[in-house]
Each structure stands twice: as structure tokens, then as C-alpha cells.
Coordinates of C-alpha atoms and ligand atoms in Angstrom, one line a residue:
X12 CA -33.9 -70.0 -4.0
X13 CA -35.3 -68.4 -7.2
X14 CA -37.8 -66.6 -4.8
X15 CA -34.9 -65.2 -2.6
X16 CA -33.1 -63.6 -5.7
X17 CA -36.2 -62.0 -6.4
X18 CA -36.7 -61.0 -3.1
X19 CA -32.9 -59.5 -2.4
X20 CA -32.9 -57.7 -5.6
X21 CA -36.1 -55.8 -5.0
X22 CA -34.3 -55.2 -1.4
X23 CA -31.8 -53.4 -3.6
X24 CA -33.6 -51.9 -5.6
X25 CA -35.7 -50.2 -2.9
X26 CA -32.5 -49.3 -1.1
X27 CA -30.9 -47.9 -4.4
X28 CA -34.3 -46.3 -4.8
X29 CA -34.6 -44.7 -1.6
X30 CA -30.8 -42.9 -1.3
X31 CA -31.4 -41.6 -4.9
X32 CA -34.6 -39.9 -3.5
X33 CA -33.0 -38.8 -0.5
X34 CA -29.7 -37.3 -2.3
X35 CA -32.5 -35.6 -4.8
X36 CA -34.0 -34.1 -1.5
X37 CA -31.1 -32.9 -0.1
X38 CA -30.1 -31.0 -3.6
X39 CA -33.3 -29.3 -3.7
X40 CA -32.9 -26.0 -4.3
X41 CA -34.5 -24.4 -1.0
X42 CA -35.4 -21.2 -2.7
X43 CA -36.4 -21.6 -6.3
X44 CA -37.0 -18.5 -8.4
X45 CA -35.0 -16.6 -5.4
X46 CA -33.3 -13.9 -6.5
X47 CA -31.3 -10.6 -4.5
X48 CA -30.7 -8.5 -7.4
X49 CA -30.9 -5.4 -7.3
X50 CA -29.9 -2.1 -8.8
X51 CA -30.2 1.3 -7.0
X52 CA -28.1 4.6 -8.2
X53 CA -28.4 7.4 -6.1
X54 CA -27.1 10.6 -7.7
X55 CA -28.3 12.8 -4.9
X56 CA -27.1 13.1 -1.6
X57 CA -28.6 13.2 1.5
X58 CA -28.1 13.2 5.4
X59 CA -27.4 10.2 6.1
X60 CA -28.5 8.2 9.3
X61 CA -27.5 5.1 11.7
X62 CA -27.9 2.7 14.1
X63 CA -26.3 0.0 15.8
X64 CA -27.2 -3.0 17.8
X65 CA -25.3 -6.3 19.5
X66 CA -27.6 -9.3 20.0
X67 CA -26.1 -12.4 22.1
X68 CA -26.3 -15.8 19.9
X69 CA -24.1 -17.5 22.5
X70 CA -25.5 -21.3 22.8
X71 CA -26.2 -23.1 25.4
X72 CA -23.6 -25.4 26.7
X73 CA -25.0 -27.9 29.0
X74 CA -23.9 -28.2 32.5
X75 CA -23.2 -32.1 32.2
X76 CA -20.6 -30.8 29.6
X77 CA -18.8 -27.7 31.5
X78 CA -15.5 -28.3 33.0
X79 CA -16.6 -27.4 36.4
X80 CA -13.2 -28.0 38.7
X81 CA -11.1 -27.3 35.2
X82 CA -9.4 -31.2 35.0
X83 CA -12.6 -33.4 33.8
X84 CA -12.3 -32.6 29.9
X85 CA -14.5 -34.9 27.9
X86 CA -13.2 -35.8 25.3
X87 CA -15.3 -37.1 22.6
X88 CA -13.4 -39.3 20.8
X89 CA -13.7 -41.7 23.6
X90 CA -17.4 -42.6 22.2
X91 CA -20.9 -42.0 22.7
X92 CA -21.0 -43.6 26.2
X93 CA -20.5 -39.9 28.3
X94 CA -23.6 -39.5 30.3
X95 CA -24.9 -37.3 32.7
X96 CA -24.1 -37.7 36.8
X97 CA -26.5 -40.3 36.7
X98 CA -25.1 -42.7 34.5
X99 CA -27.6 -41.5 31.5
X100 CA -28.4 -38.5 29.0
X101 CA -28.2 -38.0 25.7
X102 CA -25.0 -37.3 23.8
X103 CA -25.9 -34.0 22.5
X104 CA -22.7 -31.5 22.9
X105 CA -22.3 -28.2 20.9
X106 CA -19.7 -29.2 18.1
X107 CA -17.4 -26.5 17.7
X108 CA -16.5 -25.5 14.6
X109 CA -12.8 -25.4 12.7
X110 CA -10.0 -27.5 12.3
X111 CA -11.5 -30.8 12.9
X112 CA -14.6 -32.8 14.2
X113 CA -15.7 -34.3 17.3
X114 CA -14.5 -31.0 19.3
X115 CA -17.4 -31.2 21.9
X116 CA -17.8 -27.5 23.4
X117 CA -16.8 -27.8 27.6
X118 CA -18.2 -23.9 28.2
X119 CA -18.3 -20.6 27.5
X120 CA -15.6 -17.9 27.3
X121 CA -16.7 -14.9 26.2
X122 CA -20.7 -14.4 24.4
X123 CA -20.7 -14.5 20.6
X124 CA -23.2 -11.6 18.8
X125 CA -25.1 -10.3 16.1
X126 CA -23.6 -7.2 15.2
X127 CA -25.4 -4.7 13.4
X128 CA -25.1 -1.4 11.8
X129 CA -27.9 0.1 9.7
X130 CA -26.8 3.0 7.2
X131 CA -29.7 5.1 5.9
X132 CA -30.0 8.1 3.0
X133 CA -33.2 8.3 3.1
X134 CA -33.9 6.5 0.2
X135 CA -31.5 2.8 0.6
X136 CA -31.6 1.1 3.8
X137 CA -28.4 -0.8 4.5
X138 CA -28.3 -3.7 7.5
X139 CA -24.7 -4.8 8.0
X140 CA -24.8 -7.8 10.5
X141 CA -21.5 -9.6 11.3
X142 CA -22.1 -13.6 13.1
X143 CA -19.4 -14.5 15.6
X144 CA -19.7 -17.6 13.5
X145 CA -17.5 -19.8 11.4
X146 CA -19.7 -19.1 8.5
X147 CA -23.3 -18.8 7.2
X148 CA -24.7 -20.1 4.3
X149 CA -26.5 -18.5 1.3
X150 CA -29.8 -20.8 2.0
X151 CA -29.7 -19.4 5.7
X152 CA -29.1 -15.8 5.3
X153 CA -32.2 -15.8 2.6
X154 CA -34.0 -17.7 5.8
X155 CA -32.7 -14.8 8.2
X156 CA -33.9 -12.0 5.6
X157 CA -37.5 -13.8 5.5
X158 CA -37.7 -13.1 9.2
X159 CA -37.3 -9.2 9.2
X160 CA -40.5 -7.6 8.7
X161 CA -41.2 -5.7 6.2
X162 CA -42.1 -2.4 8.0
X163 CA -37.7 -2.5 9.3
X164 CA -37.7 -1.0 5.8
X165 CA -33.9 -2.7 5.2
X166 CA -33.1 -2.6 1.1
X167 CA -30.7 -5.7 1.5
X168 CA -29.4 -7.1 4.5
X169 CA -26.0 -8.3 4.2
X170 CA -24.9 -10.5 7.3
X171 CA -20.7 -11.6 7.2
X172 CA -19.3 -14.2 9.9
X173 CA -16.3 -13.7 11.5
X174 CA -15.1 -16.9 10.8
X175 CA -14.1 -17.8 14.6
X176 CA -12.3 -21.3 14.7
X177 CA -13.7 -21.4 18.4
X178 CA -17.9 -21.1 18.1
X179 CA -20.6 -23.5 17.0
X180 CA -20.9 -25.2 13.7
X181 CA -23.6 -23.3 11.6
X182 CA -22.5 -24.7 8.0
X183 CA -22.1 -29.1 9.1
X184 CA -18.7 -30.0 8.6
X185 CA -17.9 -30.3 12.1
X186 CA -19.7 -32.7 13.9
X187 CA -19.2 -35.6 15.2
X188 CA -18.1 -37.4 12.1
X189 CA -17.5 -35.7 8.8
X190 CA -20.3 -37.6 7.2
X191 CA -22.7 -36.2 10.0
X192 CA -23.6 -32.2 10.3
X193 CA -22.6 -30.6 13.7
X194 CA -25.5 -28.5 12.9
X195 CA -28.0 -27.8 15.8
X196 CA -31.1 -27.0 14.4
X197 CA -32.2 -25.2 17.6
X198 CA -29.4 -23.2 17.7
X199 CA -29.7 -22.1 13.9
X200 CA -33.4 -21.4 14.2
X201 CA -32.1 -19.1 17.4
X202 CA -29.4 -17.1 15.7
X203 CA -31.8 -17.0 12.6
X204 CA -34.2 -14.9 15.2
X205 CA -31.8 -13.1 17.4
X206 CA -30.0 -11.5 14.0
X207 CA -33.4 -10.6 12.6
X208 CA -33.8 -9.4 16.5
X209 CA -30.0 -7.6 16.1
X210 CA -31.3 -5.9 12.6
X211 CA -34.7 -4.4 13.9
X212 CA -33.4 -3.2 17.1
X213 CA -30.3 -1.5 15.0
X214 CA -33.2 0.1 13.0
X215 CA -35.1 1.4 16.1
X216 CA -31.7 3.1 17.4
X217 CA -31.8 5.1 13.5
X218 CA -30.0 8.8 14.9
X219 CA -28.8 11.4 12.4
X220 CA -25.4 10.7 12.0
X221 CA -21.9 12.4 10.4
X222 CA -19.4 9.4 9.1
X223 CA -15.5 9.7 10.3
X224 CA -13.7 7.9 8.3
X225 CA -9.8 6.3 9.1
X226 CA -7.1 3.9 8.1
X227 CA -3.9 2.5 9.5
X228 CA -2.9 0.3 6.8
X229 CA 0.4 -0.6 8.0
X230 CA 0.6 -1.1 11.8
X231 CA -1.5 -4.5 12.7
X232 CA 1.0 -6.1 10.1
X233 CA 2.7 -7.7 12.5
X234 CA -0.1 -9.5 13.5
X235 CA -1.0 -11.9 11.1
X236 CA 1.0 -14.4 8.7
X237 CA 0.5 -15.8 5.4
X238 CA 1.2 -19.3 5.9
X239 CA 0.7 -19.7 1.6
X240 CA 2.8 -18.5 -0.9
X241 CA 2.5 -15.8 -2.5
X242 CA 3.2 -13.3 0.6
X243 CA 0.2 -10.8 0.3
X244 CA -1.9 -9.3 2.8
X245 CA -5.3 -7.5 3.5
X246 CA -3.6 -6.2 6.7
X247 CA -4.6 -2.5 6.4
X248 CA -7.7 -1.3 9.4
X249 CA -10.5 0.5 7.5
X250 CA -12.9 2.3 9.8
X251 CA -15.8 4.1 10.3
X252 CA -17.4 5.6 13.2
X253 CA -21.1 7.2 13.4
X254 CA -21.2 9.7 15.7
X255 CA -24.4 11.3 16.7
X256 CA -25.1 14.4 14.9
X257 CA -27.6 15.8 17.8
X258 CA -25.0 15.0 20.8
X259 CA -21.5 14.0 19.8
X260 CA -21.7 10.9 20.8
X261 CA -20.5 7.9 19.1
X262 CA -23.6 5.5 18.0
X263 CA -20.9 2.5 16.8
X264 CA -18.0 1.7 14.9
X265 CA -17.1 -0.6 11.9
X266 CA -13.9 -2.1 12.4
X267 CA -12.5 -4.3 9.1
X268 CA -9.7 -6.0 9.1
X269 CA -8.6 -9.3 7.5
X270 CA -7.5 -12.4 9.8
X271 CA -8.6 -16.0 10.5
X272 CA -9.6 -15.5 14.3
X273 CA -7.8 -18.8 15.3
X274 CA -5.6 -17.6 17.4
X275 CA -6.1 -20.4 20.3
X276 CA -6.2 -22.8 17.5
X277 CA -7.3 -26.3 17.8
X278 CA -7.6 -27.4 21.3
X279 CA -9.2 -24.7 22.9
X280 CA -12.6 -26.3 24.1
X281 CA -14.6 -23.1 25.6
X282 CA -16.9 -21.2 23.1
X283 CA -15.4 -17.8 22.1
X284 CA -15.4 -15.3 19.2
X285 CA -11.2 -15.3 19.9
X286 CA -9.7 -12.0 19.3
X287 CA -12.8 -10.2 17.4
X288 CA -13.6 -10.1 20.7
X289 CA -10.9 -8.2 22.5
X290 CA -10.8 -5.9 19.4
X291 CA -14.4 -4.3 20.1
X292 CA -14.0 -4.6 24.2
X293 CA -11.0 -2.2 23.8
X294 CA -12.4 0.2 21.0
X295 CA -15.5 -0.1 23.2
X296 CA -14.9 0.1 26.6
X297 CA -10.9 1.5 26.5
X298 CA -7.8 0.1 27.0
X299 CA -7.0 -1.5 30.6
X300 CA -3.3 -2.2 32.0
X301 CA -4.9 -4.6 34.4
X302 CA -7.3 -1.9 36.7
X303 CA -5.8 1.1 35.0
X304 CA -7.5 2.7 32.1
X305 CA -4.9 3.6 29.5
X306 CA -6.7 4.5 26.9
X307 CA -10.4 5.4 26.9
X308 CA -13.1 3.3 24.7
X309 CA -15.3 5.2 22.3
X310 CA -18.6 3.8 23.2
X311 CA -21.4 2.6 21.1
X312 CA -21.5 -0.7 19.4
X313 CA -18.1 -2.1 17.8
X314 CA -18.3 -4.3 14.8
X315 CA -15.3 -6.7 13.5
X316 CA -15.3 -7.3 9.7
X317 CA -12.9 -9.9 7.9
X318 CA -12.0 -8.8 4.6
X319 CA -10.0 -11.1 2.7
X320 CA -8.6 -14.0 5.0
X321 CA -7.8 -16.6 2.3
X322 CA -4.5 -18.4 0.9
X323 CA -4.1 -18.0 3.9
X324 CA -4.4 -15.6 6.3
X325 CA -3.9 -16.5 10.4
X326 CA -2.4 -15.5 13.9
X327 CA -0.4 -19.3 13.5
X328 CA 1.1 -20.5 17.0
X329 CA 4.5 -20.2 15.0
X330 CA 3.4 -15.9 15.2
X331 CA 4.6 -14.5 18.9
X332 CA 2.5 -11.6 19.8
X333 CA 3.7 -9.0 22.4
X334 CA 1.5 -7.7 25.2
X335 CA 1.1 -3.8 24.6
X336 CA 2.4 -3.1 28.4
X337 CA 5.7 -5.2 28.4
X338 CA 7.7 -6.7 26.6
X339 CA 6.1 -10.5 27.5
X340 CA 5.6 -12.4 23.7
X341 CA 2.8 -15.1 23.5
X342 CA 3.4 -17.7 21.3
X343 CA 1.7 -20.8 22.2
X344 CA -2.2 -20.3 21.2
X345 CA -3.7 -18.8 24.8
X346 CA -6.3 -17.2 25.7
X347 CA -3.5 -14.4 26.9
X348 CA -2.2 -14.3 23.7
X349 CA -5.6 -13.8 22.0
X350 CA -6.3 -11.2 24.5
X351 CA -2.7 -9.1 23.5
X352 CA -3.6 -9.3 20.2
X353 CA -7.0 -7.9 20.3
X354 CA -6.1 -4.8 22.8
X355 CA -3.1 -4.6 19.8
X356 CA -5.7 -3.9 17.4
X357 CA -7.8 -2.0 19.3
X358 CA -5.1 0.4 20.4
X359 CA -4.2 1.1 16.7
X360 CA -8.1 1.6 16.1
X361 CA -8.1 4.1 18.8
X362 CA -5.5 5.7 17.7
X363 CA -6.5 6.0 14.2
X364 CA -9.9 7.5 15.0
X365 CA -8.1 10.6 16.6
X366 CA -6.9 11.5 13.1
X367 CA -9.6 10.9 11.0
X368 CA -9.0 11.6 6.7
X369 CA -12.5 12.1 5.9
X370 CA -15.8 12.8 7.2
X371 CA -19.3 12.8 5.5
X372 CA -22.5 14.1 6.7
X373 CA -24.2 14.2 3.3
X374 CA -24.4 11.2 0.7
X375 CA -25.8 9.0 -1.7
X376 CA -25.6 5.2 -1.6
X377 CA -25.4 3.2 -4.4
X378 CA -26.1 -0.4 -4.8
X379 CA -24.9 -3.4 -7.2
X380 CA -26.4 -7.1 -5.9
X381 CA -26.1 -10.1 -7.5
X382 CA -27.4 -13.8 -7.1
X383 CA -24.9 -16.1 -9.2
X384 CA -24.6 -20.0 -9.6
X385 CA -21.2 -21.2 -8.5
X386 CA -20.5 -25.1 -9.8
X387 CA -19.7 -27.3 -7.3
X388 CA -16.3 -29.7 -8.3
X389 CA -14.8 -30.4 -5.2
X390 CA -15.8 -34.0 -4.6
X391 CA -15.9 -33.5 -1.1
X392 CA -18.2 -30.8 -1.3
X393 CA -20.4 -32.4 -3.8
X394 CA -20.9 -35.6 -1.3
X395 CA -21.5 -33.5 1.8
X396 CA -24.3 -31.5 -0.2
X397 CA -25.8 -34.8 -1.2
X398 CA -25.7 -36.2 2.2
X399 CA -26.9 -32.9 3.7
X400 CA -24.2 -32.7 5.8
X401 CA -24.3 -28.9 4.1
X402 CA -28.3 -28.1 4.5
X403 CA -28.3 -26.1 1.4
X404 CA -29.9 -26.8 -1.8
X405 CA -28.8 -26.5 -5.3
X406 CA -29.7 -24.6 -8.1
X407 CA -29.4 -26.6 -11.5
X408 CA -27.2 -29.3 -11.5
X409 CA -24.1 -29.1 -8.8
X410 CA -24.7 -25.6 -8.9
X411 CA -24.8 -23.7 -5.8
X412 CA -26.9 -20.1 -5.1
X413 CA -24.5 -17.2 -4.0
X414 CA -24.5 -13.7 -3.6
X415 CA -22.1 -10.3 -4.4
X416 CA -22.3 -7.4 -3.6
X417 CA -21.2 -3.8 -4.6
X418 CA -22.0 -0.4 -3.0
X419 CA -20.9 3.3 -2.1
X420 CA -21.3 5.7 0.1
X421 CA -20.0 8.8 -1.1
X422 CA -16.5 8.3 -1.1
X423 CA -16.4 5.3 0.8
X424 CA -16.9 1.7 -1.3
X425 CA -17.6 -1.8 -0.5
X426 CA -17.5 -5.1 -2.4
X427 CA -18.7 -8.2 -0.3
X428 CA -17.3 -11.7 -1.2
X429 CA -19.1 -15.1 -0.4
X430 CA -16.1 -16.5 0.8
X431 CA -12.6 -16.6 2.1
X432 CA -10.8 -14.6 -0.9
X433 CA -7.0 -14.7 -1.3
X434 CA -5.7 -11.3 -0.6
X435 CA -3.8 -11.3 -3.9
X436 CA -7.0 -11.4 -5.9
X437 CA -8.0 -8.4 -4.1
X438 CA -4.9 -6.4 -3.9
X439 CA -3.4 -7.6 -6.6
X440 CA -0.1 -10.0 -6.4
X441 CA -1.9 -12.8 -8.1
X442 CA 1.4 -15.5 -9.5
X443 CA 1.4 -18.3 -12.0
X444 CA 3.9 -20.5 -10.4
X445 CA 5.6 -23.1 -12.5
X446 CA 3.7 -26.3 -11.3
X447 CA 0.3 -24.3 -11.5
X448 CA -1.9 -27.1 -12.2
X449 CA -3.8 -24.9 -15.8
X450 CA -0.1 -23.7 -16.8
X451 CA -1.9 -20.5 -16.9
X452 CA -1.1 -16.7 -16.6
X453 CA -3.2 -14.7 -13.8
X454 CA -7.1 -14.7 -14.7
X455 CA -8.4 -12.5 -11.9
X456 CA -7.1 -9.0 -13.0
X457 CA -7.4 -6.3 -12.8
X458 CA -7.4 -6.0 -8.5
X459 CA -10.8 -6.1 -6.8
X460 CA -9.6 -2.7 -5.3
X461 CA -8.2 -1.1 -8.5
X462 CA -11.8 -1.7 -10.2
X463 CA -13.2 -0.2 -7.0
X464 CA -14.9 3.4 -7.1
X465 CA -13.8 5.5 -4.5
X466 CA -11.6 6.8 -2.1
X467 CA -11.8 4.2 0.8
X468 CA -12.4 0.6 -0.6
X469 CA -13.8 -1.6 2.0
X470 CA -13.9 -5.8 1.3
X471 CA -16.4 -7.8 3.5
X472 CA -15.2 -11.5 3.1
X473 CA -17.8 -14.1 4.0
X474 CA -20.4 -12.0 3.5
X475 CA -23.9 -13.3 2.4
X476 CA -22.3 -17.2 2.0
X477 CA -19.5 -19.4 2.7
X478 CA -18.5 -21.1 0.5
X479 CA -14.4 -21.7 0.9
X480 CA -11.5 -20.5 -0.4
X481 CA -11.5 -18.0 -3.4
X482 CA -7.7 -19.4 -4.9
X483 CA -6.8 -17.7 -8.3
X484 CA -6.7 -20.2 -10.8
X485 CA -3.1 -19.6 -11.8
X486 CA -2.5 -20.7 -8.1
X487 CA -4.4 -23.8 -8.3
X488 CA -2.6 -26.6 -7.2
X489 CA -3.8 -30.5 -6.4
X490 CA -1.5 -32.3 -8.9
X491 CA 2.8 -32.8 -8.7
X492 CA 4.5 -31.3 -9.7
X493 CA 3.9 -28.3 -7.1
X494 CA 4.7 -25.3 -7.0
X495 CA 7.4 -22.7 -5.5
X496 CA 9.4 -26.1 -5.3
X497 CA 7.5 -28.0 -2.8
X498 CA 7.0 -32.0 -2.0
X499 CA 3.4 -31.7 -1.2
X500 CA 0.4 -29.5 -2.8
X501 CA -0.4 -26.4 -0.6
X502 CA -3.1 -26.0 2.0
X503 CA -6.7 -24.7 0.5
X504 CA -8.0 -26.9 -1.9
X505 CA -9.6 -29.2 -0.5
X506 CA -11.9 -26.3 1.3
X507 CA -12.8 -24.6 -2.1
X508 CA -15.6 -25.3 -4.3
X509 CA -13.5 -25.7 -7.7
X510 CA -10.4 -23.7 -9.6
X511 CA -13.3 -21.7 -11.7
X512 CA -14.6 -19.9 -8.5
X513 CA -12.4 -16.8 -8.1
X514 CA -13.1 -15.7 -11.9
X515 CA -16.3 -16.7 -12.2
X516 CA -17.0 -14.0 -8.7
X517 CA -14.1 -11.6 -10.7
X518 CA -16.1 -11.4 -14.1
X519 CA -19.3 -10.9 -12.4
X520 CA -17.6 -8.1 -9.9
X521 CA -16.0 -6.3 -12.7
X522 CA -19.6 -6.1 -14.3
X523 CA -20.9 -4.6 -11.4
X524 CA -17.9 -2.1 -10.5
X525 CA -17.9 -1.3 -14.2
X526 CA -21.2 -0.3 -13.3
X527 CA -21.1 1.4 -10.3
X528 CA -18.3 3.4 -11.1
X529 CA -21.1 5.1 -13.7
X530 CA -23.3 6.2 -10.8
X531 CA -19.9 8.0 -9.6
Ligands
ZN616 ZN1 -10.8 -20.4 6.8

């Protein structure tokens, strides 16, 4: 008996002993002594110069799991026992990411890209990839700029994700359980390669090139709803176009915007980048009314951009949408209704680019990065980072490696997030509810935008990191009582890192704008 006791509790103990080393392995930092910073202040200008390229990081979806005669859905919450035709295989589906696990990919809509548009001034070389992803971490995108050689000559490669609802899971909280990363390794090692791929052939296609700058930042209101109190949007279309200096032709465009692209929410099963993708079809390729072309495209390479898509920004099934052609109003999440809300957008881009406000053929870009430490307190986040259902490491303890960014071009600025920021902290709106769980007034001011140099203030959200919602802290709300009245605590969260986050990323922004205005 004594001998069994001894036995069982040196079971334990190397048991005990092994999970500690493994959580210690999975909080590893993965890039110690990494660091982006940088500083560059251009006071001259110069010609500037572009290219653009779109790589395909559409996966692979395996026949066994297509919907071939469109009734057979599998459905994987029936088990692990779907085979192939033969009565065996391996249960290995593409997980798509968003709403909730288990959502085993059937097939594939539409192809999902790395977007990219290189800006040059002869001195900074600017890569600008955007992922038809739900998100990409910081670990991964320091992977990514590993794999660009050096001779591409890119200063800092920033690479945003679209945050599609409706494409594989690249950060883990999608598979088939929540304790188990949807993760394919394959596929990440893939769109780790096509994007440096994306980023060197974007380099290659380098053409002098004159800026045309324009903004509607009223009419794709309509399109999106704030589905979190307080009301305030990042609605407004910020574009550019590169045109070729040489031959007038247009090399690409940068479309930003700021929406969740959910649009056919949480049953759709077929891989997609949802409306992103109609968006650069019709700025592309022109507007159809079925066969006829009503509007012609621009050519070149469209990106889409989310700016700030937090607290919380979304085409929700509760939001009709009308087709452009009729009067016909898609409410039920479709791939119709994802379609009229694209070629929505896309007509306003259009239309916007034929009056352009400014355009530069001469400038100097400046450049503000920063690597920062973000704590982790979200429970959930800390024990999916221990289990390595996230695959990225830490840096110190429960401290997480993430990136910002600030930069002009001439008159044009940019400040890139990590994250899904609310709108308000940008554009300023920011409340202190009673039932705010600090009892505090607004920390995050002055605006993001109102600190910004420049004429044109662009915002890339989930750009260099995901890493959740960016909530003010006056907005914060877990605990009863709740605020603007309500029985239950809002929507958000529980997919942030902690209440800290938005002004620890507003102290170090206002640092960096402080800064940046000086090179203005
Ligand atoms: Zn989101």
C-alpha cells in the first residue's frame, strides 16, 4: 500500500511537472530581443513610386468535404466518425473562422488574397498587405517579414486582415473545440509564403506613380450598424489610387473602410472573403446589371482595408440592404445580399474617384513604429495562450508582443491599430455611462484622428496583430449594474485582452503623433 502512495504521487508529480513545462513552452516568447521600431523623418520630397500585387491564399478544401449535389452538408457536430466514400479518412476539415467552432468548411466561394501595395520615395519602402483573413498574429507577421529577402528592399511591411467571418482560422479559436486550435499549420506556412510571394511581386511591378486622393464619408452609412452603444461610426471611404505616371493607367487602388465582413453570418459553410470581395470586383472590373456594364472598373489591383470595426461594427441580418438596380432589400445573410452590398460600395468608390480632392506626385514619407507589451487579463485569453490554442509567445509575464504604427505621405496620414478599435476612440464620442465598471471619465482623448497630422487620416485596424476589441475603459463593462440601462453586460469583453488595452495603445499613439506631427 505504502509503495502505491509512493508510486501515485510521483504519477502526479510527473504529470503536474510535465503541463507546467508545457504551459512554459507555449508562453515562450517566439522572438526574444525582437523589436520593429523604427524612426524615419523625411523632410524632403520626392517622386514617389508603386506597385501592386494580389496573391491567392485560398486553402484547399477537400473533395470528401464539398457539397457536391448541394443537400449533403456535414455537419460536424455530429462527431469525428465522417469519412471518406470509403468508409475511412481522416477528420481533417478547414475550420472556418468566426462566431463559433466546429464550422467545417463544405467549399469554396470566391478565392481569398494577399493584397499588396508597395509605396516608394526613394528613400522608405512601404509594403501594405491586407489577408482575407479573420486575423493574424504579431508572432506570424514577424514570421512573414523573415521570409522577404532582403534585396525587396521593404522598410516595414505592415500586413492587416480583413477580418472575414467566412475564411480559415489563422489565430486558433475556432476549431473544433475551443480548447483545440483550428489552426492548420500547412495552410499558415502557405499564406506565410504566398504574402512574402504577394510583397515581392508588388515590388517587381514598382512604376512611377501620381497619388489621387478621395473621400465619401457619408454615403456607405447606410450600410453598416453599431450593434453597441455608443452610436459612432468609422463609415467614411478613404481612397487612393496610383495611376501610372508613364501611361495613365491605374496600377491599383486602396479602398478603406470600416465593417465586420459578416455579412452571411454564421451558417454560411463555403470559404469567402464576403463583401471585401464584391467591393474590389466592382472597383476592379466595373459594375454589371447582370450582362450589362453600368459602370466601368478602374483596373489594376483593389485593396480593402478595415479601419476601426470595434464596439461593434457589422452588416447584422437585422440591416436590409438594397440592390443598386431595383428596389429588392436583402435582409437575411445571402450571398445576394453580400453581393448588393459590395457593388454598393464599389459604386460610391467609383464615383468618388471621378472627383478626386487631392493629388500628389511629389512627397516625403515619414515613419513612427513601435513594438509594445500589452498585458494579458482576460482569463480566457490567458488559458488559450497557455494551452497554445493561440501559437504566440509572451514577452515577460502575461505580456503579449504588439505593434503600432504611424506614418505620412505628404498630406495623407495613417495610424495602424493591432486590433479591432471602437470607432469612438478614434473619432471621438468616447461615454462614461453610469454602470461603467472604473466609474471613470473618458481616458482615451484626445481622438486618434484629432492627434493625426495631415489632411487625409487613414486608420488600418488589425494591422500587424490581432488582438480583440480596443473598448475605452470608461465603456468597460463585465460587472451589474450595466450600463445605458441594460439587464445583461454588452457584447466585447470577453474578445479583448483587458480594460487597460485602448490607453495603453492611446498613450503610446499620442507619443508617436506628437512626434510625427514635428517632421510636418
Ligand atoms: Zn470582430
Amino acid at each position: 500500500m505504502k509503495r502505491f502512495f509512493k508510486f501515485l504521487g510521483l504519477l502526479i508529480l510527473v504529470i503536474v511537472v510535465g503541463l507546467l513545462i508545457w504551459f512554459f513552452s507555449n508562453l515562450r516568447d517566439r522572438n526574444p530581443g525582437y523589436n520593429a521600431d523604427l524612426e524615419i523623418m523625411n523632410e524632403n520630397s520626392s517622386y514617389l513610386y508603386a506597385g501592386f500585387a494580389a496573391v491567392p491564399i485560398t486553402p484547399e478544401v477537400p473533395d470528401r468535404w464539398t457539397d457536391t449535389d448541394g443537400d449533403a452538408k456535414y455537419n460536424p457536430k455530429d462527431g469525428d466518425t465522417f469519412t471518406d466514400g470509403n468508409g475511412n479518412g481522416k477528420f481533417d476539415p478547414v475550420w472556418i473562422a468566426g462566431f463559433s467552432n466546429s464550422r467545417a468548411a463544405n467549399g469554396i466561394h470566391d478565392d481569398l488574397w494577399a493584397r499588396t501595395m508597395i509605396i516608394d520615395d526613394g528613400k522608405t519602402r512601404l509594403a501594405i498587405v491586407v489577408l482575407d483573413a479573420i486575423g493574424f498574429m504579431n508572432d506570424d507577421i514577424i514570421d512573414v517579414r523573415s521570409r522577404i529577402p532582403d534585396d525587396a528592399g521593404v522598410t516595414y511591411t505592415i500586413i492587416s486582415s480583413t477580418h472575414t467571418h467566412e475564411g480559415p482560422d489563422l489565430l486558433g479559436m475556432w476549431g473544433k473545440t475551443p480548447f483545440k486550435s483550428g489552426v492548420n499549420k500547412e495552410y499558415m506556412d502557405y499564406v506565410k509564403d504566398q504574402v512574402a510571394k504577394s510583397v515581392l511581386t508588388a515590388v517587381k511591378m514598382m512604376r512611377p506613380v501620381k497619388l489621387v486622393i478621395s473621400e465619401d464619408l457619408n454615403g456607405a452609412a447606410s450600410l453598416v450598424k453599431d450593434t453597441r452603444k455608443p452610436e459612432v461610426f468609422d463609415s467614411g471611404l478613404r481612397l487612393i489610387r496610383a495611376i501610372d505616371k508613364d501611361n495613365g493607367e491605374t496600377l491599383g487602388a486602396l479602398i478603406s473602410w470600416a465593417d465586420h465582413p459578416e455579412t452571411l453570418w454564421s451558417r454560411n459553410l463555403l470559404i469567402t472573403s464576403d463583401f471585401p470581395h464584391y467591393v474590389r470586383e466592382g472597383v476592379e472590373k466595373g459594375i454589371f446589371n447582370s450582362d450589362s456594364l453600368v459602370k466601368p472598373g478602374i483596373g489594376g489591383v483593389a485593396l480593402y482595408i478595415n479601419g476601426a470595426i470595434g464596439g461593434l461594427m457589422t452588416t447584422h441580418p437585422s440591416l436590409p440592404v438594397k440592390d443598386l438596380f431595383s428596389d429588392q432589400e436583402f435582409k437575411e445573410p445571402t450571398f445576394e445580399k453580400a453581393e448588393a452590398q459590395g457593388k454598393q460600395l464599389a459604386f460610391l468608390v467609383l464615383n468618388s474617384l471621378e472627383n478626386p480632392v487631392e493629388e500628389i506626385e511629389v512627397a516625403g514619407i515619414s515613419l513612427i513604429v513601435r513594438t509594445i507589451s500589452l498585458p494579458i487579463k482576460n482569463p480566457l485569453f490567458k488559458l488559450g495562450t497557455m494551452l497554445g490554442v493561440f501559437n504566440r509567445g509572451t514577452r515577460g509575464w502575461m505580456k503579449m508582443r504588439s505593434e503600432l504604427s504611424v506614418f505620412t505621405i505628404g498630406p495623407l496620414s495613417f495610424a495602424t491599430l493591432p486590433g479591432e478599435v471602437y470607432p469612438e476612440i478614434i473619432n471621438g464620442g468616447i461615454e462614461a455611462p453610469d454602470g461603467n465598471d472604473f466609474g471613470i471619465e473618458p481616458v482615451e482623448v484626445p481622438s486618434v484622428r484629432e492627434m493625426m497630422p495631415g489632411k487625409y487620416k487613414f486608420i488600418f485596424g488589425l494591422a500587424n496583430d490581432e488582438i480583440g476589441y480596443i473598448i475605452p475603459k470608461s465603456q468597460w463593462d463585465a460587472k451589474a449594474p450595466y450600463t445605458y440601462d441594460a439587464n445583461d453586460s454588452p457584447y466585447g469583453e470577453e474578445n479583448s485582452l483587458g480594460p487597460e488595452t485602448a490607453s495603453i495603445l492611446h498613450k503610446n499613439l499620442k507619443e508617436m503623433l506628437a512626434e510625427l506631427n514635428k517632421s510636418q
